Amino acid sequence: MSLPKAVSADGAESNVAVLHSLKSYKGNMSVSSAGMPPEQEMDRAVALFDDIADEISSSYSELNGRISVLADELRILGRRRQAEFEEKEKLADRLSTLLKALPAGVVVLDARGTVQDCNPAAVGLLGEPLSGERWVDIIQRCFSPKADDGHEVSLKDGRRLNIQTCSLENGFGQLILLSDLTETRNLQSQLARNERLSAMGKMVASLAHQIRTPLSAAMLYAGHLASEEISPALRIKCATKLMSRLTHLEQQVRDMLVFAKGDSPIAERIRLAYLFEQTKQAAEAVRGPENLSIQWYTDGVEAELLCNKDAMIGALLNLINNACEALSTAENPLVEVHFSVPVQGFASIEVRDNGAGFEPGQAARLMDAFYTTKSNGTGLGLAVVNSVAQAHHGRFFIGSKGSGRGARAILTLPVSRRDGV
């Protein structure tokens, strides 16, 4: 009678099978040992236990081997986890060092708007305490918005901060980045002032010539008006010419004042649609060729700007005047004015014409103060537009595909946000 073999990859299952084999064989032996000589029965018992011992030894060896493999795998996994932990620890140290070294303030809010963490720069900007405080309370304690803040926010000590926010993953809080732009704005103001002072020398040199020409013409027409023998028709003609020269003088003086003054205070929040209508009304007085067509377009997007309305409308009228003056030789003179919000956060005002245009290489020089291609120009029109754009934290661009191919001017301005701090 043969002993059943326990076949299993797991040592524990083999031991269970061996026990079952013993029980089964014991039952069989009790049945088949009747009438068998004791010596033969003893030999069979010895053989049986030898086989069982071999089975147990084999299962034990297999179990030890399995335990050894699992132990090796556990050690490898442990080393990997340790390496990952050490790498994350190094990364956390690097991030901590980076946050401490950042010149900008970093504030981390939890989902309830409470400061969870902050770096030393944030403490230096906002003072203590920060951690554990509600952000709303910190705003009331530290910030004091002013009318001329523009796109920064003033602190109570006079410093100006740029604030950027972004949500953390899964919406569990918010990250706030605070940049101190006080020194930057002061340097920009000083640089702009120095540039204006430098340009004042050129202005003084050209002022006499720029004003003398239209002033002489105005005096000539005024002299004709003083004559008693002048006919009514000639009187009307002289009065019209006189008004034209005086208007030209007023435009020159206004441009010079805007350029000399530099940054205009930004104290108004106006809708882009309102600026569109106001500019359209102001442009009704613009003169050009008899068959001039000025077409106005807007995409109807609701947006607001922080700006000086008068300075902005004056700059836009400069662009429209320039476009009209470039149409003297155009067969079908056309000026197009587009108000739009092509990119989120920025408004675009574009003035196009189909007039004389200019060579692409001239674009940079056309924005230089006192550079002009017109015989009666001051060279300040585009310089004033560029100055107004910079004062509103915007950008100004002019371009043309070449002489006789028209030109376009684009003013890009940041849209005002109402979310405050």
Short mmCIF file of C-alpha atoms in Angstrom, two decimals, residues 120-321:
data_model
loop_
_atom_site.label_atom_id
_atom_site.label_comp_id
_atom_site.label_asym_id
_atom_site.label_seq_id
_atom_site.Cartn_x
_atom_site.Cartn_y
_atom_site.Cartn_z
CA PRO A 120 9.77 85.05 6.38
CA ALA A 121 9.22 87.48 3.48
CA ALA A 122 5.46 87.39 4.10
CA VAL A 123 6.05 88.11 7.79
CA GLY A 124 8.31 91.01 6.81
CA LEU A 125 5.61 92.47 4.57
CA LEU A 126 2.54 91.88 6.73
CA GLY A 127 4.00 91.64 10.24
CA GLU A 128 3.14 89.16 12.97
CA PRO A 129 1.09 87.22 13.82
CA LEU A 130 0.24 85.43 10.56
CA SER A 131 0.01 81.69 11.22
CA GLY A 132 -3.43 80.74 12.48
CA GLU A 133 -4.91 84.15 11.60
CA ARG A 134 -7.84 84.61 9.24
CA TRP A 135 -6.84 86.21 5.91
CA VAL A 136 -9.81 88.58 6.16
CA ASP A 137 -8.48 89.89 9.48
CA ILE A 138 -4.99 90.34 8.01
CA ILE A 139 -6.46 92.38 5.13
CA GLN A 140 -8.19 94.73 7.58
CA ARG A 141 -5.06 94.98 9.73
CA CYS A 142 -2.43 95.53 7.02
CA PHE A 143 -3.98 96.85 3.80
CA SER A 144 -5.17 100.37 3.01
CA PRO A 145 -6.19 100.59 -0.68
CA LYS A 146 -5.80 104.01 -2.31
CA ALA A 147 -7.49 105.57 -5.31
CA ASP A 148 -4.26 105.60 -7.36
CA ASP A 149 -3.24 102.01 -6.58
CA GLY A 150 -3.94 100.86 -10.12
CA HIS A 151 -3.13 97.16 -10.28
CA GLU A 152 -1.27 97.03 -6.97
CA VAL A 153 -2.62 97.30 -3.43
CA SER A 154 -1.20 99.68 -0.83
CA LEU A 155 -0.27 98.69 2.70
CA LYS A 156 -0.87 101.02 5.62
CA ASP A 157 2.86 101.85 5.68
CA GLY A 158 2.71 103.06 2.06
CA ARG A 159 4.31 100.08 0.34
CA ARG A 160 2.63 98.69 -2.78
CA LEU A 161 2.13 94.97 -3.28
CA ASN A 162 1.22 92.93 -6.29
CA ILE A 163 -0.99 90.02 -5.22
CA GLN A 164 -1.44 86.79 -7.15
CA THR A 165 -3.56 83.85 -6.01
CA CYS A 166 -4.05 80.26 -7.10
CA SER A 167 -6.10 77.39 -5.70
CA LEU A 168 -4.39 74.36 -4.23
CA GLU A 169 -5.08 70.88 -5.57
CA ASN A 170 -8.55 69.46 -4.87
CA GLY A 171 -9.66 72.90 -3.71
CA PHE A 172 -8.24 72.46 -0.20
CA GLY A 173 -7.06 76.04 0.22
CA GLN A 174 -5.27 78.82 -1.61
CA LEU A 175 -1.71 80.01 -2.28
CA ILE A 176 -1.08 83.77 -2.16
CA LEU A 177 2.06 85.36 -3.64
CA LEU A 178 2.95 88.87 -2.43
CA SER A 179 5.49 90.91 -4.43
CA ASP A 180 6.73 94.26 -3.11
CA LEU A 181 6.76 96.61 -6.12
CA THR A 182 7.38 99.79 -4.15
CA GLU A 183 11.03 100.13 -5.15
CA THR A 184 10.29 99.05 -8.71
CA ARG A 185 7.59 101.69 -9.12
CA ASN A 186 9.86 104.35 -7.59
CA LEU A 187 12.68 103.44 -9.96
CA GLN A 188 10.30 103.45 -12.92
CA SER A 189 9.02 106.89 -11.92
CA GLN A 190 12.57 108.22 -11.55
CA LEU A 191 13.60 106.75 -14.89
CA ALA A 192 10.55 108.21 -16.63
CA ARG A 193 11.23 111.58 -14.99
CA ASN A 194 14.87 111.55 -16.12
CA GLU A 195 13.82 110.62 -19.64
CA ARG A 196 11.31 113.46 -19.69
CA LEU A 197 13.90 115.91 -18.39
CA SER A 198 16.26 114.77 -21.12
CA ALA A 199 13.55 115.23 -23.70
CA MET A 200 12.74 118.68 -22.32
CA GLY A 201 15.95 119.96 -23.87
CA LYS A 202 14.73 118.85 -27.27
CA MET A 203 11.32 120.29 -26.49
CA VAL A 204 12.73 123.73 -25.71
CA ALA A 205 14.70 123.70 -28.95
CA SER A 206 11.69 122.76 -31.05
CA LEU A 207 9.06 124.67 -29.08
CA ALA A 208 9.73 128.01 -30.74
CA HIS A 209 9.58 126.54 -34.24
CA GLN A 210 6.55 124.35 -33.54
CA ILE A 211 4.51 127.20 -32.09
CA ARG A 212 5.83 130.06 -34.22
CA THR A 213 4.57 128.66 -37.53
CA PRO A 214 0.86 128.27 -36.64
CA LEU A 215 1.04 131.41 -34.47
CA SER A 216 2.33 133.48 -37.40
CA ALA A 217 -0.46 132.15 -39.61
CA ALA A 218 -3.04 132.92 -36.91
CA MET A 219 -1.72 136.47 -36.56
CA LEU A 220 -1.92 136.91 -40.35
CA TYR A 221 -5.56 135.81 -40.47
CA ALA A 222 -6.37 137.95 -37.43
CA GLY A 223 -4.82 140.94 -39.24
CA HIS A 224 -7.10 140.35 -42.22
CA LEU A 225 -10.11 140.21 -39.90
CA ALA A 226 -9.13 143.61 -38.47
CA SER A 227 -9.34 145.19 -41.93
CA GLU A 228 -12.53 147.16 -42.58
CA GLU A 229 -12.42 146.52 -46.32
CA ILE A 230 -12.59 142.73 -46.07
CA SER A 231 -15.59 141.09 -47.71
CA PRO A 232 -17.98 138.90 -45.67
CA ALA A 233 -16.91 135.78 -47.58
CA LEU A 234 -13.21 136.48 -46.98
CA ARG A 235 -13.96 137.32 -43.34
CA ILE A 236 -15.59 133.90 -42.86
CA LYS A 237 -12.65 132.22 -44.62
CA CYS A 238 -10.10 134.02 -42.44
CA ALA A 239 -12.06 133.23 -39.29
CA THR A 240 -12.15 129.56 -40.26
CA LYS A 241 -8.41 129.53 -40.97
CA LEU A 242 -7.73 131.37 -37.72
CA MET A 243 -9.75 128.83 -35.73
CA SER A 244 -7.89 126.01 -37.49
CA ARG A 245 -4.48 127.45 -36.54
CA LEU A 246 -5.58 128.10 -32.96
CA THR A 247 -6.91 124.53 -32.69
CA HIS A 248 -3.57 123.26 -33.98
CA LEU A 249 -1.77 125.39 -31.38
CA GLU A 250 -4.02 124.05 -28.62
CA GLN A 251 -3.32 120.47 -29.71
CA GLN A 252 0.44 121.09 -29.66
CA VAL A 253 0.33 122.67 -26.21
CA ARG A 254 -1.85 119.83 -24.88
CA ASP A 255 0.50 117.17 -26.25
CA MET A 256 3.51 118.93 -24.77
CA LEU A 257 1.83 119.21 -21.37
CA VAL A 258 0.81 115.54 -21.36
CA PHE A 259 4.31 114.48 -22.37
CA ALA A 260 6.00 116.76 -19.83
CA LYS A 261 3.65 115.73 -17.03
CA GLY A 262 4.22 112.02 -17.59
CA ASP A 263 2.12 109.56 -15.57
CA SER A 264 -1.52 110.56 -15.26
CA PRO A 265 -3.37 109.68 -12.06
CA ILE A 266 -5.51 106.58 -12.59
CA ALA A 267 -8.57 107.33 -10.52
CA GLU A 268 -11.53 106.07 -12.54
CA ARG A 269 -13.09 102.68 -13.10
CA ILE A 270 -14.97 102.83 -16.41
CA ARG A 271 -16.60 100.28 -18.67
CA LEU A 272 -14.96 99.54 -22.00
CA ALA A 273 -18.33 100.14 -23.69
CA TYR A 274 -18.49 103.62 -22.11
CA LEU A 275 -14.98 104.46 -23.34
CA PHE A 276 -16.04 103.25 -26.80
CA GLU A 277 -19.05 105.62 -26.89
CA GLN A 278 -17.11 108.60 -25.47
CA THR A 279 -14.28 108.16 -27.98
CA LYS A 280 -16.77 107.81 -30.83
CA GLN A 281 -18.46 111.08 -29.84
CA ALA A 282 -15.15 112.92 -29.46
CA ALA A 283 -14.00 111.69 -32.88
CA GLU A 284 -16.93 113.42 -34.59
CA ALA A 285 -14.81 116.60 -34.64
CA VAL A 286 -11.91 114.86 -36.41
CA ARG A 287 -11.28 116.18 -39.90
CA GLY A 288 -10.05 114.30 -42.91
CA PRO A 289 -10.66 113.84 -46.64
CA GLU A 290 -14.18 114.66 -47.84
CA ASN A 291 -15.12 111.02 -48.48
CA LEU A 292 -13.55 109.79 -45.24
CA SER A 293 -15.29 106.82 -43.60
CA ILE A 294 -14.66 105.99 -39.93
CA GLN A 295 -16.10 102.60 -38.99
CA TRP A 296 -16.49 101.51 -35.36
CA TYR A 297 -16.55 97.93 -34.07
CA THR A 298 -16.90 96.35 -30.64
CA ASP A 299 -17.29 92.71 -29.60
CA GLY A 300 -19.71 93.69 -26.85
CA VAL A 301 -17.72 91.99 -24.09
CA GLU A 302 -18.40 93.52 -20.68
CA ALA A 303 -15.09 94.67 -19.20
CA GLU A 304 -13.88 97.49 -16.95
CA LEU A 305 -10.68 99.52 -17.01
CA LEU A 306 -8.86 101.49 -14.34
CA CYS A 307 -7.83 104.59 -16.24
CA ASN A 308 -7.72 108.36 -16.59
CA LYS A 309 -10.61 108.86 -19.00
CA ASP A 310 -9.49 112.23 -20.42
CA ALA A 311 -5.91 111.10 -20.99
CA MET A 312 -7.09 107.87 -22.62
CA ILE A 313 -9.57 109.57 -24.96
CA GLY A 314 -6.91 112.15 -25.86
CA ALA A 315 -4.47 109.36 -26.75
CA LEU A 316 -7.07 107.57 -28.88
CA LEU A 317 -7.93 110.81 -30.70
CA ASN A 318 -4.23 111.21 -31.47
CA LEU A 319 -4.28 107.78 -33.14
CA ILE A 320 -7.45 108.58 -35.11
CA ASN A 321 -6.05 111.98 -36.18
#
